[in-house]
Amino acid sequence: ELKVEQNPLFLSMQEGKNYTIYCNYSTTSDRLYWYRQDPGKSLESLFVLLSNGAVKQEGRLMASLDTKARLSTLHITAAVHDLSATYFCAVDSRDRDDKIIFGKGTRLHILP
Amino acid sequence: KAGVTQTPRYLIKTRGQQVTLSCSPISGHRSVSWYQQTPGQGLQFLFEYFSETQRNKGNFPGRFSGRQFSNSRSEMNVSTLELGDSALYLCASSFTHNTGELFFGEGSRLTVL
């Protein structure tokens, strides 16, 4: 069964600092997605990573995918308060298990 | 382009009752997935429908069921509600069942008393 593990699950950090969220998964897949969820809101797609070595950047966020290591990272550069949210990675195993499985999410709290 | 629409947004039920939640996908999207979100378990896959057929089902009891109509709209039903069914139920649509990212609705927040 596909397992998706994120760490850390909770992160409190100061504005201006850099940090990385990790997403490990247990099966072969070259399709991974990152989503953001604000409190009381739905999930919003951030990045779509579709191949080994894929790197996507949007503002202060950068996501990468290493399919050989079964690892994706979401890097935050010079964090600002507006980035406070919960971030989910989701692994697309639909060509194998016909499912998209989400990690438990990383709750990011950025202190002003 | 309208997004994914879920109704109702909030509802309160008592144990033993049943509930039906509705989801209208983005126009042109034929795949609809349902997820249950709770603080303890995170996002758990319920089922996915494509072209009116259930493609896959998560590890939930038979009290949880769903269907998809010819216009791609989907409903999920939970019968004999239990306290543990209190959750945010999220619907997501995608163009097909095997490619693409998911587009989520705002969710239906169910409270079971």
Short mmCIF file of C-alpha atoms in Angstrom, two decimals:
data_model
loop_
_atom_site.label_atom_id
_atom_site.label_comp_id
_atom_site.label_asym_id
_atom_site.label_seq_id
_atom_site.Cartn_x
_atom_site.Cartn_y
_atom_site.Cartn_z
CA GLU A 1 0.00 0.00 0.00
CA LEU A 2 1.27 3.43 -0.96
CA LYS A 3 2.44 5.50 2.00
CA VAL A 4 3.22 9.20 1.87
CA GLU A 5 5.10 10.75 4.78
CA GLN A 6 5.66 14.43 5.30
CA ASN A 7 7.97 16.00 7.79
CA PRO A 8 7.88 18.00 9.79
CA LEU A 9 4.15 17.95 10.55
CA PHE A 10 4.35 21.29 12.31
CA LEU A 11 6.81 24.08 11.77
CA SER A 12 7.01 27.44 13.44
CA MET A 13 9.57 29.79 12.00
CA GLN A 14 10.57 33.41 11.95
CA GLU A 15 10.04 35.67 8.98
CA GLY A 16 13.09 35.90 6.77
CA LYS A 17 14.29 32.36 7.46
CA ASN A 18 14.64 29.48 5.00
CA TYR A 19 13.26 26.03 5.52
CA THR A 20 12.43 22.81 3.71
CA ILE A 21 9.45 20.46 3.96
CA TYR A 22 10.08 16.86 2.96
CA CYS A 23 7.72 14.38 1.32
CA ASN A 24 8.75 10.72 1.13
CA TYR A 25 6.67 8.07 -0.58
CA SER A 26 6.84 4.31 -0.78
CA THR A 27 6.09 3.38 -4.38
CA THR A 28 7.41 4.32 -7.78
CA SER A 29 5.73 7.39 -9.16
CA ASP A 30 6.86 10.29 -11.27
CA ARG A 31 3.86 12.48 -10.59
CA LEU A 32 3.61 14.49 -7.42
CA TYR A 33 1.61 17.53 -6.45
CA TRP A 34 1.86 20.15 -3.73
CA TYR A 35 -1.21 21.86 -2.33
CA ARG A 36 -1.80 24.68 0.10
CA GLN A 37 -4.70 24.90 2.52
CA ASP A 38 -5.56 28.03 4.52
CA PRO A 39 -7.60 27.59 7.74
CA GLY A 40 -11.23 26.91 6.95
CA LYS A 41 -10.55 26.84 3.23
CA SER A 42 -10.15 24.23 0.57
CA LEU A 43 -6.96 22.99 -1.05
CA GLU A 44 -5.29 25.03 -3.74
CA SER A 45 -2.85 23.52 -6.20
CA LEU A 46 0.67 24.94 -5.93
CA PHE A 47 2.96 22.75 -8.01
CA VAL A 48 2.69 19.87 -10.43
CA LEU A 49 5.86 17.78 -10.75
CA LEU A 50 5.74 15.25 -13.56
CA SER A 51 9.23 13.85 -13.98
CA ASN A 52 12.44 13.02 -12.18
CA GLY A 53 14.45 16.15 -11.53
CA ALA A 54 11.48 18.45 -12.05
CA VAL A 55 11.83 21.79 -10.30
CA LYS A 56 9.13 24.43 -10.10
CA GLN A 57 9.31 27.84 -8.46
CA GLU A 58 6.68 30.39 -7.56
CA GLY A 59 7.72 33.38 -5.53
CA ARG A 60 9.37 32.22 -2.33
CA LEU A 61 8.41 28.59 -2.83
CA MET A 62 10.34 26.02 -4.82
CA ALA A 63 9.41 22.37 -5.24
CA SER A 64 11.54 19.54 -6.58
CA LEU A 65 11.12 15.85 -7.28
CA ASP A 66 13.65 13.01 -7.08
CA THR A 67 11.82 9.88 -8.20
CA LYS A 68 14.80 7.62 -7.58
CA ALA A 69 14.92 8.66 -3.93
CA ARG A 70 11.10 8.82 -3.82
CA LEU A 71 11.44 12.26 -2.33
CA SER A 72 10.00 15.68 -3.00
CA THR A 73 10.94 18.87 -1.22
CA LEU A 74 9.18 22.19 -0.80
CA HIS A 75 11.70 24.90 -0.01
CA ILE A 76 10.70 28.22 1.50
CA THR A 77 13.03 31.14 1.00
CA ALA A 78 12.94 34.20 3.26
CA ALA A 79 9.57 33.28 4.72
CA VAL A 80 6.84 35.88 5.10
CA HIS A 81 3.73 35.72 7.29
CA ASP A 82 1.42 35.27 4.28
CA LEU A 83 2.92 31.83 3.68
CA SER A 84 1.41 30.53 6.92
CA ALA A 85 -0.82 27.62 5.90
CA THR A 86 -0.89 23.84 5.79
CA TYR A 87 1.01 22.29 2.89
CA PHE A 88 0.18 18.86 1.52
CA CYS A 89 2.05 16.69 -0.90
CA ALA A 90 0.11 14.13 -2.92
CA VAL A 91 1.53 11.22 -4.85
CA ASP A 92 -0.18 10.13 -8.02
CA SER A 93 -0.25 6.39 -8.20
CA ARG A 94 -3.19 6.17 -10.54
CA ASP A 95 -1.34 4.17 -13.19
CA ARG A 96 -0.55 1.53 -10.57
CA ASP A 97 -3.05 1.68 -7.72
CA ASP A 98 -5.56 4.02 -9.25
CA LYS A 99 -5.25 6.45 -6.34
CA ILE A 100 -3.86 9.80 -5.36
CA ILE A 101 -2.64 9.62 -1.77
CA PHE A 102 -2.00 12.66 0.38
CA GLY A 103 0.52 13.18 3.12
CA LYS A 104 -0.76 14.32 6.52
CA GLY A 105 0.23 17.89 5.82
CA THR A 106 2.74 20.30 7.31
CA ARG A 107 1.24 23.13 9.31
CA LEU A 108 3.51 26.11 8.76
CA HIS A 109 3.31 29.03 11.16
CA ILE A 110 5.46 32.03 10.33
CA LEU A 111 5.97 34.49 13.11
CA PRO A 112 6.11 38.17 12.13
CA LYS B 1 -14.77 29.15 -15.52
CA ALA B 2 -16.71 28.11 -12.44
CA GLY B 3 -14.87 26.01 -9.90
CA VAL B 4 -15.95 22.90 -8.07
CA THR B 5 -19.18 23.52 -6.18
CA GLN B 6 -20.17 21.56 -3.11
CA THR B 7 -23.47 21.70 -1.28
CA PRO B 8 -24.38 22.04 1.46
CA ARG B 9 -21.40 23.82 2.98
CA TYR B 10 -22.37 23.10 6.57
CA LEU B 11 -24.75 20.63 8.14
CA ILE B 12 -25.53 19.17 11.51
CA LYS B 13 -26.99 15.70 11.91
CA THR B 14 -27.61 13.32 14.78
CA ARG B 15 -26.36 9.79 15.16
CA GLY B 16 -28.26 7.25 13.09
CA GLN B 17 -29.38 9.73 10.46
CA GLN B 18 -28.15 9.73 6.90
CA VAL B 19 -26.71 12.53 4.79
CA THR B 20 -26.25 13.22 1.09
CA LEU B 21 -23.58 15.62 -0.17
CA SER B 22 -23.43 17.01 -3.67
CA CYS B 23 -20.55 18.02 -5.90
CA SER B 24 -20.58 19.75 -9.28
CA PRO B 25 -17.19 19.50 -11.01
CA ILE B 26 -15.52 22.04 -13.21
CA SER B 27 -17.15 22.08 -16.63
CA GLY B 28 -15.51 19.48 -18.85
CA HIS B 29 -14.04 17.51 -15.96
CA ARG B 30 -15.24 13.92 -15.95
CA SER B 31 -13.48 12.57 -12.87
CA VAL B 32 -14.71 13.30 -9.35
CA SER B 33 -12.94 12.17 -6.18
CA TRP B 34 -14.11 12.43 -2.60
CA TYR B 35 -11.91 12.83 0.46
CA GLN B 36 -12.63 12.95 4.18
CA GLN B 37 -10.53 15.39 6.15
CA THR B 38 -10.21 15.19 9.93
CA PRO B 39 -7.58 16.68 12.26
CA GLY B 40 -6.35 13.25 13.36
CA GLN B 41 -6.34 11.33 10.08
CA GLY B 42 -5.67 14.05 7.54
CA LEU B 43 -7.03 13.60 4.04
CA GLN B 44 -8.36 10.13 3.41
CA PHE B 45 -9.49 8.91 0.00
CA LEU B 46 -13.11 7.81 -0.14
CA PHE B 47 -13.77 7.04 -3.80
CA GLU B 48 -13.34 8.24 -7.34
CA TYR B 49 -15.86 8.27 -10.17
CA PHE B 50 -15.23 8.60 -13.87
CA SER B 51 -17.92 8.44 -16.53
CA GLU B 52 -20.50 7.30 -13.98
CA THR B 53 -18.33 4.36 -12.87
CA GLN B 54 -16.61 3.99 -9.54
CA ARG B 55 -12.93 3.68 -10.33
CA ASN B 56 -11.63 3.03 -6.88
CA LYS B 57 -12.68 3.02 -3.26
CA GLY B 58 -10.80 3.77 -0.08
CA ASN B 59 -10.93 1.87 3.20
CA PHE B 60 -14.27 3.05 4.46
CA PRO B 61 -17.26 0.99 5.59
CA GLY B 62 -20.18 0.30 3.31
CA ARG B 63 -22.14 3.10 4.99
CA PHE B 64 -20.23 5.42 2.68
CA SER B 65 -21.43 5.31 -0.89
CA GLY B 66 -21.49 7.52 -3.91
CA ARG B 67 -22.55 7.88 -7.47
CA GLN B 68 -21.94 9.99 -10.51
CA PHE B 69 -24.49 11.22 -12.99
CA SER B 70 -24.23 11.58 -16.74
CA ASN B 71 -23.45 15.31 -16.37
CA SER B 72 -20.47 14.35 -14.14
CA ARG B 73 -22.12 15.72 -11.00
CA SER B 74 -21.55 13.44 -8.05
CA GLU B 75 -23.20 12.69 -4.75
CA MET B 76 -21.97 10.84 -1.74
CA ASN B 77 -24.15 9.37 0.94
CA VAL B 78 -23.38 8.35 4.48
CA SER B 79 -25.97 6.24 6.25
CA THR B 80 -26.37 5.47 9.94
CA LEU B 81 -24.17 8.36 10.94
CA GLU B 82 -21.68 7.95 13.77
CA LEU B 83 -19.96 10.63 15.84
CA GLY B 84 -16.69 9.78 14.10
CA ASP B 85 -18.12 10.77 10.75
CA SER B 86 -17.84 14.42 11.72
CA ALA B 87 -15.40 15.83 9.21
CA LEU B 88 -14.85 18.08 6.26
CA TYR B 89 -15.80 16.22 3.08
CA LEU B 90 -13.91 17.48 0.07
CA CYS B 91 -14.77 16.86 -3.53
CA ALA B 92 -12.16 17.25 -6.24
CA SER B 93 -12.45 17.09 -9.99
CA SER B 94 -9.98 16.45 -12.77
CA PHE B 95 -10.20 16.22 -16.53
CA THR B 96 -9.61 12.49 -16.66
CA HIS B 97 -9.07 9.75 -14.15
CA ASN B 98 -5.39 9.09 -14.82
CA THR B 99 -3.77 12.42 -15.47
CA GLY B 100 -3.71 15.86 -14.03
CA GLU B 101 -3.91 17.61 -10.73
CA LEU B 102 -7.05 17.79 -8.62
CA PHE B 103 -9.22 20.88 -8.25
CA PHE B 104 -10.98 21.01 -4.93
CA GLY B 105 -14.27 22.44 -3.81
CA GLU B 106 -14.76 24.35 -0.56
CA GLY B 107 -16.00 21.23 1.19
CA SER B 108 -19.04 20.21 3.19
CA ARG B 109 -18.51 20.35 6.92
CA LEU B 110 -20.55 17.67 8.64
CA THR B 111 -21.09 17.66 12.38
CA VAL B 112 -22.70 14.59 13.92
CA LEU B 113 -24.19 15.06 17.41
#
